Short mmCIF file of C-alpha atoms in Angstrom, two decimals:
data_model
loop_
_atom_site.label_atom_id
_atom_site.label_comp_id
_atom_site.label_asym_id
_atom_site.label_seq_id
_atom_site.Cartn_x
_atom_site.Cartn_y
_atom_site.Cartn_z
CA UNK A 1 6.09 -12.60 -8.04
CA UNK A 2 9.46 -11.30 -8.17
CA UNK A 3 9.87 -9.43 -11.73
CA UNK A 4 12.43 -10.99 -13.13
CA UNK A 5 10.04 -14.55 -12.78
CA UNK A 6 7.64 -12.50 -14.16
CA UNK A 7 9.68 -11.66 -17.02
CA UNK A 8 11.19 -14.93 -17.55
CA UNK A 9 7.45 -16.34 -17.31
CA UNK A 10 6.10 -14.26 -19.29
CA UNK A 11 8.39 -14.65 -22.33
CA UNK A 12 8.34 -18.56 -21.90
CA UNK A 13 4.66 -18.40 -22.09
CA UNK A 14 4.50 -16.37 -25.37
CA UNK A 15 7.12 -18.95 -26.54
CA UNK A 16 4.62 -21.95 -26.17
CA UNK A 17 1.76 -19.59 -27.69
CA UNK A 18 3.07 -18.96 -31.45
CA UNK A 19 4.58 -22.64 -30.91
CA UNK A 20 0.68 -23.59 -30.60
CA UNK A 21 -0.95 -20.79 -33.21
CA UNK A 22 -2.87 -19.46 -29.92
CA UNK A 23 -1.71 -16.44 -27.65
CA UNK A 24 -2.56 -15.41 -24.50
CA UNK A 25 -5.17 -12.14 -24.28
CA UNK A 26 -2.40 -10.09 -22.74
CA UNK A 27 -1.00 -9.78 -26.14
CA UNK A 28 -4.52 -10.03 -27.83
CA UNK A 29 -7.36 -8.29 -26.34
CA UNK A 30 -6.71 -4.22 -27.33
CA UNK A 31 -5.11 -2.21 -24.89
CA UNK A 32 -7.21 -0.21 -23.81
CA UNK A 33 -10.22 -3.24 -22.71
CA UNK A 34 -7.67 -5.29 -21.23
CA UNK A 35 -6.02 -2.64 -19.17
CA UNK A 36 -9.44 -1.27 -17.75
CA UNK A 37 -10.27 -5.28 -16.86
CA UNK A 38 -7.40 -5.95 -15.27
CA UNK A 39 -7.32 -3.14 -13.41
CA UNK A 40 -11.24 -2.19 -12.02
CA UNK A 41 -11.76 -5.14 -9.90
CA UNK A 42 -8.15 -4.42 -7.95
CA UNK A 43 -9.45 -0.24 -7.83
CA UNK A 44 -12.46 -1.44 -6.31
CA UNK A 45 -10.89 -3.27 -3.48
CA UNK A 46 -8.23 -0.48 -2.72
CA UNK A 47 -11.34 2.01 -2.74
CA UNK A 48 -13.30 -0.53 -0.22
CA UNK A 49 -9.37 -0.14 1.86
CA UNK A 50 -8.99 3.67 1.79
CA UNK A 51 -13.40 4.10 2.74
CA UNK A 52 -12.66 1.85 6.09
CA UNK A 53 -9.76 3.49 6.78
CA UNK A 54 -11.19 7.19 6.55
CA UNK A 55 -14.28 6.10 7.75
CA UNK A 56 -12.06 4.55 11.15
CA UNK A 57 -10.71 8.39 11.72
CA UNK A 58 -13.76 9.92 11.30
CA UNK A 59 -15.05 8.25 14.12
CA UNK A 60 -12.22 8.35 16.11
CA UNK A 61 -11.81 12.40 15.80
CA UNK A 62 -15.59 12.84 17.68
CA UNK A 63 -13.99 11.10 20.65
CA UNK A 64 -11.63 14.09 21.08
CA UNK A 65 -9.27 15.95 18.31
CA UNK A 66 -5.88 14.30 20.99
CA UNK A 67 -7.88 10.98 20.06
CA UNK A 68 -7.42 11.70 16.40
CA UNK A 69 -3.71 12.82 16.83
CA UNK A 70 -2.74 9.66 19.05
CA UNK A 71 -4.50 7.29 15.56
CA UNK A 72 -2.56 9.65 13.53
CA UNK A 73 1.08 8.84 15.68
CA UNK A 74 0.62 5.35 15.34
CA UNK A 75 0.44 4.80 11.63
CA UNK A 76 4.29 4.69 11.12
CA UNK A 77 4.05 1.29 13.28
CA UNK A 78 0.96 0.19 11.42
CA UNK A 79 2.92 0.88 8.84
CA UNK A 80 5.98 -1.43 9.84
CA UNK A 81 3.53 -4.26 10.25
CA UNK A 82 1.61 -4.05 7.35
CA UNK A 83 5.01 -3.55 5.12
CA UNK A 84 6.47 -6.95 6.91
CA UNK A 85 3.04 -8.78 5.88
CA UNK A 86 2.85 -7.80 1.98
CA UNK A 87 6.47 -8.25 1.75
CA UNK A 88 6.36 -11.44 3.49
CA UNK A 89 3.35 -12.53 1.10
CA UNK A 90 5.24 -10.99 -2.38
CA UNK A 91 7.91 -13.48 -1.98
CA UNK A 92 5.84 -15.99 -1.00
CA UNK A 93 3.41 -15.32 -4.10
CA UNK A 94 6.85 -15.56 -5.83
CA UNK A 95 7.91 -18.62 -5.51
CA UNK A 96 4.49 -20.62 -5.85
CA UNK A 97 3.67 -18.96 -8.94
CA UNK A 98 6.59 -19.95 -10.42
CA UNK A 99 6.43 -23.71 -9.03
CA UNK A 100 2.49 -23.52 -10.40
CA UNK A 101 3.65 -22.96 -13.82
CA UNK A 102 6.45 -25.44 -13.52
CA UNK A 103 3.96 -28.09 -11.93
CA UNK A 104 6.11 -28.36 -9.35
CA UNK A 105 3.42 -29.40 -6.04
CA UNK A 106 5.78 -30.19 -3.74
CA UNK A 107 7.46 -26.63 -3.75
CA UNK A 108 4.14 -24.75 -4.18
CA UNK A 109 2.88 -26.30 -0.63
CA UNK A 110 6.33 -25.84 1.19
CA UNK A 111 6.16 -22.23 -0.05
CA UNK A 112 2.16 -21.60 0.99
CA UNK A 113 3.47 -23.91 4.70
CA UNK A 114 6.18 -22.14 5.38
CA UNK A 115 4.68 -18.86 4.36
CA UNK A 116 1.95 -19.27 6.94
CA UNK A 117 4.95 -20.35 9.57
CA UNK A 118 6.60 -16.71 8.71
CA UNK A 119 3.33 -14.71 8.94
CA UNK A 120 2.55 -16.57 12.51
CA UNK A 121 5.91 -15.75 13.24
CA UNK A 122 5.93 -11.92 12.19
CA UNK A 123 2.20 -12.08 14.70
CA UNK A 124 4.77 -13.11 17.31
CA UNK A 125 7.39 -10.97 17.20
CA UNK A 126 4.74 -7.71 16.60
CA UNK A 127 2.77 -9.42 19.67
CA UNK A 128 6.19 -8.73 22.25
CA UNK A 129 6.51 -5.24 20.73
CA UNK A 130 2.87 -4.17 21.68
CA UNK A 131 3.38 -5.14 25.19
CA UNK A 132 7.14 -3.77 25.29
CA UNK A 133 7.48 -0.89 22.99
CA UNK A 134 4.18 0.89 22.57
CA UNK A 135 4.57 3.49 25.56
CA UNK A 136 8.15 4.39 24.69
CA UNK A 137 7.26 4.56 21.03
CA UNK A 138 4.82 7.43 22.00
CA UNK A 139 6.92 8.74 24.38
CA UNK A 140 9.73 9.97 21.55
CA UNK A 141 6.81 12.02 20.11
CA UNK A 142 4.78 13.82 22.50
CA UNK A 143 4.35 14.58 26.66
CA UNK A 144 0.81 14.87 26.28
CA UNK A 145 -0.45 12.57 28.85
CA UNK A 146 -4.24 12.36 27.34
CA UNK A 147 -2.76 11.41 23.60
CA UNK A 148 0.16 9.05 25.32
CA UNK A 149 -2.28 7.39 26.93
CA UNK A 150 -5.38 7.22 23.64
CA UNK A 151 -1.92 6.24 21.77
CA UNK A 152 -1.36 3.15 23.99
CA UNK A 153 -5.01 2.34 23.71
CA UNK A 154 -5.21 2.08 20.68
CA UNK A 155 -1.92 0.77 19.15
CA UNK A 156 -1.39 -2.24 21.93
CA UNK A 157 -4.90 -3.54 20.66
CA UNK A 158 -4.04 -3.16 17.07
CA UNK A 159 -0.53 -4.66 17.43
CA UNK A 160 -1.31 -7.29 20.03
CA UNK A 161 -3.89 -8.80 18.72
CA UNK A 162 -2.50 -8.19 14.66
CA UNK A 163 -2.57 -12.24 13.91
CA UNK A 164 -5.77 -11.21 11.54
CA UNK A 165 -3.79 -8.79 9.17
CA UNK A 166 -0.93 -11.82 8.94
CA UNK A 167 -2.95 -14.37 7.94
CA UNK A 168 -5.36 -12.17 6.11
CA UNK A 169 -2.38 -10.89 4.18
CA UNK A 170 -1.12 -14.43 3.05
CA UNK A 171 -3.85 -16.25 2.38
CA UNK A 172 -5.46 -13.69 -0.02
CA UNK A 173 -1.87 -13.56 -1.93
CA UNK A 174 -2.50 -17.38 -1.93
CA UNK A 175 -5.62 -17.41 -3.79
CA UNK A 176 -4.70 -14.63 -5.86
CA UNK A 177 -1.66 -16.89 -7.33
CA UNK A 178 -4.15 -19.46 -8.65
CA UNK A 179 -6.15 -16.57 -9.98
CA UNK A 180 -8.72 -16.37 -7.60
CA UNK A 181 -8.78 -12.46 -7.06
CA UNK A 182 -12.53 -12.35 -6.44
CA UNK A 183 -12.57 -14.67 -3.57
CA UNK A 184 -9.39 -12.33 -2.30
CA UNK A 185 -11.50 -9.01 -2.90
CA UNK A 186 -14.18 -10.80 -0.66
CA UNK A 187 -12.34 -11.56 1.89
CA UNK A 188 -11.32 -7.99 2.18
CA UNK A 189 -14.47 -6.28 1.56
CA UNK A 190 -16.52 -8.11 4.37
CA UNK A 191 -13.39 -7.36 6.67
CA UNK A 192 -13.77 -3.66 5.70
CA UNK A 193 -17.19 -3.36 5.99
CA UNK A 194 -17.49 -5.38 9.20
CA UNK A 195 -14.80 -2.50 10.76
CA UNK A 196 -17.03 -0.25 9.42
CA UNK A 197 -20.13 -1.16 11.41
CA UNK A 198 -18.40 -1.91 14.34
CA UNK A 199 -16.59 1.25 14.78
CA UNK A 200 -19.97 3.66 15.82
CA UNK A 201 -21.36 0.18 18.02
CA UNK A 202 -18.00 0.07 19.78
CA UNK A 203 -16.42 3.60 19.81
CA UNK A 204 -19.90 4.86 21.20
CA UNK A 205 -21.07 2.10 22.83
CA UNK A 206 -24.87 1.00 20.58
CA UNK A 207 -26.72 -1.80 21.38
CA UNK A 208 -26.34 -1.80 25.00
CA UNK A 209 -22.24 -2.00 24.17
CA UNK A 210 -20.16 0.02 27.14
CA UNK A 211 -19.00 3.04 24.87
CA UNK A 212 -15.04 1.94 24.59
CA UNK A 213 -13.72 4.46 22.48
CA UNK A 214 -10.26 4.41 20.91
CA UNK A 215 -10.24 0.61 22.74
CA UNK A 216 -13.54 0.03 19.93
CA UNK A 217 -11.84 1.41 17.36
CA UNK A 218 -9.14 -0.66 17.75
CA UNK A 219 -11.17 -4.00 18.32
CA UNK A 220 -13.29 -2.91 15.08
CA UNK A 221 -10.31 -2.73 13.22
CA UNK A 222 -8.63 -6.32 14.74
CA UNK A 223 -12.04 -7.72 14.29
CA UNK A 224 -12.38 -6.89 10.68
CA UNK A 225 -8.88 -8.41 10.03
CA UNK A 226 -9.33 -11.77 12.02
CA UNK A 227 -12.70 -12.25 9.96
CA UNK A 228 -11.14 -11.80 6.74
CA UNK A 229 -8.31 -13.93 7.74
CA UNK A 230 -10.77 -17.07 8.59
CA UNK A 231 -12.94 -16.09 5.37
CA UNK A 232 -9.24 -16.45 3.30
CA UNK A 233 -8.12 -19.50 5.32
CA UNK A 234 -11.89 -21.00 4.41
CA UNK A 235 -11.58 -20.06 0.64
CA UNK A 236 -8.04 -21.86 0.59
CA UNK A 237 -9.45 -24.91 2.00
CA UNK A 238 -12.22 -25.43 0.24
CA UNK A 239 -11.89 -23.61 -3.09
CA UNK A 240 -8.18 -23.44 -3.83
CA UNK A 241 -7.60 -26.90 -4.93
CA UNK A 242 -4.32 -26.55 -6.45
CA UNK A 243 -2.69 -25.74 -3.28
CA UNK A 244 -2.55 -28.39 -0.16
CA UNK A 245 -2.08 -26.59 3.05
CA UNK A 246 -0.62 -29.43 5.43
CA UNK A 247 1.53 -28.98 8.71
CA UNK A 248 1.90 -32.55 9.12
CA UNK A 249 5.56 -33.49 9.90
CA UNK A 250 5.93 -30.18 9.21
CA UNK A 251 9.42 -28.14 9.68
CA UNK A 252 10.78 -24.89 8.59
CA UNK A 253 12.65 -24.94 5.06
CA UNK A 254 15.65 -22.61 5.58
CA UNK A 255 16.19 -22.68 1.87
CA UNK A 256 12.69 -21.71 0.69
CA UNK A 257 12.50 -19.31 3.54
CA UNK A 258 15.61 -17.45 2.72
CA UNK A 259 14.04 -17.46 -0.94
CA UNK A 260 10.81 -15.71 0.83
CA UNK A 261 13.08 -12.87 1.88
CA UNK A 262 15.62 -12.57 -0.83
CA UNK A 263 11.69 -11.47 -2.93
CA UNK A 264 10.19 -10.09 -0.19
CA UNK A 265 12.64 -7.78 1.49
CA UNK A 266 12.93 -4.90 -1.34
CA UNK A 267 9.48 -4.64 -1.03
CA UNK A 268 8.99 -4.44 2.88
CA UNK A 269 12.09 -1.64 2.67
CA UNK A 270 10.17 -0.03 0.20
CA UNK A 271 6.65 0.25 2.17
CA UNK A 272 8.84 0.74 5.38
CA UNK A 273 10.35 4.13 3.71
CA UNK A 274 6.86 5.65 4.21
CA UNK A 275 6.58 4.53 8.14
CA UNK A 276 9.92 6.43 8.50
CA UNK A 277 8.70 9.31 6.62
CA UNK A 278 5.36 9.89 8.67
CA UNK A 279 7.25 9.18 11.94
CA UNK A 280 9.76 12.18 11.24
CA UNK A 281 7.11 14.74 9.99
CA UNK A 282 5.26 13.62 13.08
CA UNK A 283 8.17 14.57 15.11
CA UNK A 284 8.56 17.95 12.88
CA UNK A 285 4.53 18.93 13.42
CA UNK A 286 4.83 17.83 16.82
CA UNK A 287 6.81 20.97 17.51
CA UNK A 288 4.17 23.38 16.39
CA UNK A 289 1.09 21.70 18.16
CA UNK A 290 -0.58 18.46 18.61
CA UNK A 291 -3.20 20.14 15.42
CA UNK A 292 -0.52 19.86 13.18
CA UNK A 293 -0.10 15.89 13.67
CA UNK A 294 -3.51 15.82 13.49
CA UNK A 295 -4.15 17.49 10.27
CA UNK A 296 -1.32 15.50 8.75
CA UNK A 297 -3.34 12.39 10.07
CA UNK A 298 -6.18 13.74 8.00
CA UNK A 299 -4.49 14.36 5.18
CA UNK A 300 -2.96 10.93 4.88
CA UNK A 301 -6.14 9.17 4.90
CA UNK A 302 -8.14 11.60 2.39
CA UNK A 303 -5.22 11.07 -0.09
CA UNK A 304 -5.58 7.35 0.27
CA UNK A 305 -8.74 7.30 -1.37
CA UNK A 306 -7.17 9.30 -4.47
CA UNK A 307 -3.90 7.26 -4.52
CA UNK A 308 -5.49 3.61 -3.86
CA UNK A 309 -7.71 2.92 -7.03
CA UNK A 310 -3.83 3.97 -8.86
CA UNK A 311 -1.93 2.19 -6.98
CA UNK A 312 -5.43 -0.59 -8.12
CA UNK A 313 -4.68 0.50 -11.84
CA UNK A 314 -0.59 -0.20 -11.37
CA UNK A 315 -1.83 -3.82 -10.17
CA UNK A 316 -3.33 -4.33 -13.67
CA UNK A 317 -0.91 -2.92 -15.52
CA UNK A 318 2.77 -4.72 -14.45
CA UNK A 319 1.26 -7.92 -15.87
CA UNK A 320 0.11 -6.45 -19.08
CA UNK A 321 3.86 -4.90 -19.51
CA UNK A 322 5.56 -7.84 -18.81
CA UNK A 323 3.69 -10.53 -21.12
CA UNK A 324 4.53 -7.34 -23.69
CA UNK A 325 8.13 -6.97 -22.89
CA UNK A 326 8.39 -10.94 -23.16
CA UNK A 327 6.70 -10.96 -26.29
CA UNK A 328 8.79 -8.10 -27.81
CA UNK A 329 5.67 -5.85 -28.29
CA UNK A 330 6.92 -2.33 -27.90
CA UNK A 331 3.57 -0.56 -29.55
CA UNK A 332 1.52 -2.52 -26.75
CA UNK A 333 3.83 -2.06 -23.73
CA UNK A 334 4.01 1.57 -24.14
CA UNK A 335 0.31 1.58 -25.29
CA UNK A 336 -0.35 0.12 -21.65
CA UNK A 337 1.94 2.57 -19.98
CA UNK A 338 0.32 6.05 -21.80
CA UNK A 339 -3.08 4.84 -21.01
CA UNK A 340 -2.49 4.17 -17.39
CA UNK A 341 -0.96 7.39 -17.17
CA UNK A 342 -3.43 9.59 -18.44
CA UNK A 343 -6.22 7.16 -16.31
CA UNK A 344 -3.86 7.94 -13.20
CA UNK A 345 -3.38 11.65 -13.83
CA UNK A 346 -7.35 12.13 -14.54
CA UNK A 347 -8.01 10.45 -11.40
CA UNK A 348 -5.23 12.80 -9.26
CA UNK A 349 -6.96 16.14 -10.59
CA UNK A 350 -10.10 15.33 -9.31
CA UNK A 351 -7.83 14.99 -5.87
CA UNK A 352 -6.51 18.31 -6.86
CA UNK A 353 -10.21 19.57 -7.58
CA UNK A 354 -11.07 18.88 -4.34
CA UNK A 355 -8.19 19.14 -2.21
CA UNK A 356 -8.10 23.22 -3.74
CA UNK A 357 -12.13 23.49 -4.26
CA UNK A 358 -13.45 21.96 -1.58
CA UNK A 359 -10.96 21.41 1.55
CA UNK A 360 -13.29 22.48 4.15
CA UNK A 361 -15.99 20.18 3.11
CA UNK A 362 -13.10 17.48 3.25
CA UNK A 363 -12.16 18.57 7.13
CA UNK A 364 -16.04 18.59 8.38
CA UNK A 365 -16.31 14.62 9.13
CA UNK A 366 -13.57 14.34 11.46
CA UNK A 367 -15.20 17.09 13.59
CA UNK A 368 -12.65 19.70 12.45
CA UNK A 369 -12.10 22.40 15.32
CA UNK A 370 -11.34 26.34 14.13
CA UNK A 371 -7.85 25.53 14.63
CA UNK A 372 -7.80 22.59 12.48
CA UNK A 373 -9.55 23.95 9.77
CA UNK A 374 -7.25 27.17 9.58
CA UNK A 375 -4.22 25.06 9.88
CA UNK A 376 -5.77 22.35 7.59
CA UNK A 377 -7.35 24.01 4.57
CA UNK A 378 -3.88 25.67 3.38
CA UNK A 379 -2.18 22.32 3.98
CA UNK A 380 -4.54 20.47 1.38
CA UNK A 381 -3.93 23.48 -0.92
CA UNK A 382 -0.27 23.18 -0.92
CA UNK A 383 -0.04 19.43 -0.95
CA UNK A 384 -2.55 18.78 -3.31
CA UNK A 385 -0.98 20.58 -6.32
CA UNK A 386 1.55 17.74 -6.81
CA UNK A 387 -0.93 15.06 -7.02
CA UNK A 388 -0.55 15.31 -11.32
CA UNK A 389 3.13 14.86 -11.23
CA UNK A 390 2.69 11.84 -8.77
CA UNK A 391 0.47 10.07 -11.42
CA UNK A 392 3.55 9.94 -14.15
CA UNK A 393 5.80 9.19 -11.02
CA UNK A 394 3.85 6.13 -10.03
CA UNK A 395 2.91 4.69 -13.24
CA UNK A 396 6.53 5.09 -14.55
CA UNK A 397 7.81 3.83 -11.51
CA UNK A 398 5.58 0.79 -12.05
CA UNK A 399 6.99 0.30 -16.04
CA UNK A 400 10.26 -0.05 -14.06
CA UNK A 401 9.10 -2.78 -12.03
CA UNK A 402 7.32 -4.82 -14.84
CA UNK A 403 10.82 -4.45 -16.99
CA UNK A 404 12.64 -5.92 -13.87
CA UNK A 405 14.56 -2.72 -12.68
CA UNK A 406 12.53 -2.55 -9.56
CA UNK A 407 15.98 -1.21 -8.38
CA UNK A 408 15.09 2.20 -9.71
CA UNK A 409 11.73 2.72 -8.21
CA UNK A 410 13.56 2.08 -4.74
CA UNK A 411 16.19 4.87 -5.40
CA UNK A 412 13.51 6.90 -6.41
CA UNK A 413 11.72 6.61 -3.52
CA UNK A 414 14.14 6.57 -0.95
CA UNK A 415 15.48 10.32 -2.47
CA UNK A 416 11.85 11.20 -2.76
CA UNK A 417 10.76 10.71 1.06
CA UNK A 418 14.16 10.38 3.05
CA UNK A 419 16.88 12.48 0.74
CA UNK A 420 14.58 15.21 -0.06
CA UNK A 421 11.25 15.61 1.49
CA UNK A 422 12.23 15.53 5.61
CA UNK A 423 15.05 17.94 4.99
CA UNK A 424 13.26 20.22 3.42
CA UNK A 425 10.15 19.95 5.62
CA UNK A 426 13.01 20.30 8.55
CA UNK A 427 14.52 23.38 6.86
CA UNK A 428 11.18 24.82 6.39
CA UNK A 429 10.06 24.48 9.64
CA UNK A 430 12.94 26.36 11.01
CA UNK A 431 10.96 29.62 9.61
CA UNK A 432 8.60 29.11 12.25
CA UNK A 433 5.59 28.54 9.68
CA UNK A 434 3.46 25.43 9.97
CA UNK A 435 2.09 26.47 6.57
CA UNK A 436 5.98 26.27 4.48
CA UNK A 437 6.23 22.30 6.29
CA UNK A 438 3.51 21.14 3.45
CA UNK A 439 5.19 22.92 0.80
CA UNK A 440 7.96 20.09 1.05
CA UNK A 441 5.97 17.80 -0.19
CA UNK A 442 5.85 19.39 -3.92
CA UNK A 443 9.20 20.08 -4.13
CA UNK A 444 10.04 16.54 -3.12
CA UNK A 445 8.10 15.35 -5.93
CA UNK A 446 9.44 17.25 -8.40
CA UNK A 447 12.87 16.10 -7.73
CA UNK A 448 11.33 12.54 -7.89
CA UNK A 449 9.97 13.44 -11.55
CA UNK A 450 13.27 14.46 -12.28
CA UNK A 451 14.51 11.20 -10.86
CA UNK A 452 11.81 8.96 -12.94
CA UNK A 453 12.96 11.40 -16.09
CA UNK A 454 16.04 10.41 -15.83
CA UNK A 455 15.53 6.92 -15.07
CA UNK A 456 12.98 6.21 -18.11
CA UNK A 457 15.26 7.98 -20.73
CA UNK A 458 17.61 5.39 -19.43
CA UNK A 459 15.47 2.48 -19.52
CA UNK A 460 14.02 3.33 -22.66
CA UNK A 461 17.35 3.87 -24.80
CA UNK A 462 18.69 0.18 -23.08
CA UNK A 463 15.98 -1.58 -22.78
CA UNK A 464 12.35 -0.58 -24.66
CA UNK A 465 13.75 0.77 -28.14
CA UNK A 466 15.77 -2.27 -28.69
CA UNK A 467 12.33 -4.54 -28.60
CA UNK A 468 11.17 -5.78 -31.93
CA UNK A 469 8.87 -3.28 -33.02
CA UNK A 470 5.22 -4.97 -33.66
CA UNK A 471 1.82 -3.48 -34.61
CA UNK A 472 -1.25 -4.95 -32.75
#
């Protein structure tokens, strides 16, 4: 849901609650409880995300370290895809959510139709760039013939055969607009954990499998996703009764579509900024060694199991803000905000604790060669001392969403990874150091907590301090 609906839905419902003597537990329950159980079960399912995908490179790296390093190229791609798929499934999410609380029926099924149209759609287009782009995608990053050809391996599986992480995508955001978050958390746990078993059987070739290497990993991964997808699309049918999924006479809305986009497109920019990011530090790594890619490959997916469960804890807390901010509730919106911060920042400095304690230990699953490990150990030390100053980046970033100036989180961004980080990882470079590349990363966050700074003195002098001050 867009978060101006949310806004608008938010303060309509706390209208009809004092109307009625009865309010809703967002502006009820204390802080503290409902913030924890809104956020753990969404934690849990990004940890389940972030184990499968680490779990996917570890296996991948004992095929050979160029293996690893063709995954590692691919992501901005994966990237592209997945971005198009949430953002596709946010505006979708959008609009029915807003036609469920106006008990409109008709719009929420042309809205869940003509979201499953746009997601078949995306399948097609990301189908015709598998078979047509893939080698000349790889091609603009290295001349390495063995990771060219891993590369096309793996990434014309993944993208060919991507219909899984489409419908997957939608039809969890489906049940999770008529509340039905477990049945979503399913859906992606048994995909996870059926990529998970498949990876060693496939990759290595078990049970009397032909070993298939970067080809299993690939099919484990697709397989995973087309599983979930048919789990979701079963869950819908049969449990999601107050949505009718019906193609009959069926034909594209143009109106609802452009709707879709008009929601959905800030927030496929905003995921795509990261796929641009990783693509032009590949590029910049590229020119010290294939390693380099590699142990940026590493480091993504290590800090996706310390980012996930807050990115989780963010998913809790924009609804608990909003029903706030509606409600006029300043104690309890910014009561919501402090907690999630200090949950986020405890949660980064065990990442720091083990990205400057233990970075060795972190490098030893994906087969780490001497190389890697002397080019990867200082990299997790550098990087990993901005992981604190993320936390209040994030979780203020995600206040500025809930409060509907989603706006500012974008600029942030954008400055963070295009505006300041590549430059200065470019300038760096230019030193002939691998080890000064990583120290962009800290300085590009710091100008991005100067950004939020700015931003949230802004916000709260407009916007929080003018809210009807109310004890809970």
């Amino acid at each position: 849901m867009s978060n101006k609906e949310v806004i608008s839905k938010q303060v309509n419902a706390s209208t009809v609650e004092k109307k009625s003597g009865t309010e809703n537990k967002m502006g009820t329950m204390p802080v503290n409880k409902l913030l924890i159980t809104m956020s753990l079960p969404m934690m849990a399912s990004m940890l389940v995300q972030a184990l499968y995908n680490i779990v996917d490179s570890i296996f991948v790296s004992k095929i050979h370290e160029d293996a690893l390093t063709a995954v590692s190229l691919a992501f901005p791609l994966q990237t592209l895809m997945i971005a198009v798929a949430i953002g596709t499934s946010v505006g979708v999410n959008a609009i029915l959510s807003k036609a469920l609380g106006a008990k409109d029926s008709n719009t929420v099924n042309k809205a869940a139709v003509n979201g499953i149209f746009l997601s078949v759609i995306s399948f097609i287009v990301f189908f015709v760039v598998g078979f047509t782009a893939v080698k000349p995608f790889y091609a603009t990053q290295t001349d390495n013939i063995q990771i060219v050809n891993y590369g096309i391996d793996y990434l014309t599986i993944v993208m060919c055969a991507s219909i899984g992480i489409f419908l997957q995508t939608m039809f969890e955001r489906l049940l999770t607009s008529t509340g039905k978050t477990l049945l979503s958390m399913a859906t992606q746990g048994i995909g996870a954990c059926i990529n998970i078993v498949l990876d060693p059987i496939l990759i290595f070739g078990y049970l009397g499998i032909a070993p298939l290497g970067v080809k299993g990993a690939a099919i484990a991964t697709v397989i995973g996703q087309i599983v979930a997808a048919i789990l979701a699309i079963i869950f819908n049918l049969t449990m999601n009764k107050e949505i009718k999924i019906s193609f009959k006479g069926f034909a594209p809305d143009w109106k609802i579509i452009g709707s879709i986009y008009v929601i959905g497109l800030p927030s496929i920019i905003m995921q795509s900024i990261g796929s641009v990011m990783v693509y032009v530090m590949n590029q910049i790594l590229i020119g010290f060694s294939s390693t380099a890619v590699a142990v940026f490959g590493v480091y993504f997916k290590l800090q996706s199991f310390i980012f996930m469960p807050v990115f989780g804890l963010n998913t809790g807390l924009v609804p608990i803000i909003a029903y706030n901010f509606g409600a006029k509730k300043k104690d309890r919106l910014m009561k919501a905000w402090k907690l999630a911060w200090i949950y986020a920042t405890g949660i980064m400095l065990l990442g720091v604790l083990a990205f400057e304690l233990i970075p060795n230990l972190l490098f030893l699953p994906f087969d780490a060669s001497d190389a890697m490990l002397h080019m990867g150990i200082p990299a997790l030390r550098i990087i990993g001392i901005h992981f604190p100053v993320a936390a209040f980046c994030i979780v203020t970033g995600t206040l500025f969403q809930a409060l509907g100036k989603s706006v500012y989180s974008m600029v942030t961004s954008i400055m963070r990874q295009l505006v300041v980080l590549l430059p200065a990882a470019y300038l760096l470079s230019l030193a002939g150091n691998v080890n000064l590349v990583w120290w962009a990363f800290p300085i590009a966050e710091l100008m991005s907590a100067a950004v939020t700074i700015f931003y949230f003195i802004r916000i709260n002098k407009k916007i929080i301090n003018k809210l009807d001050v109310a004890s809970e």
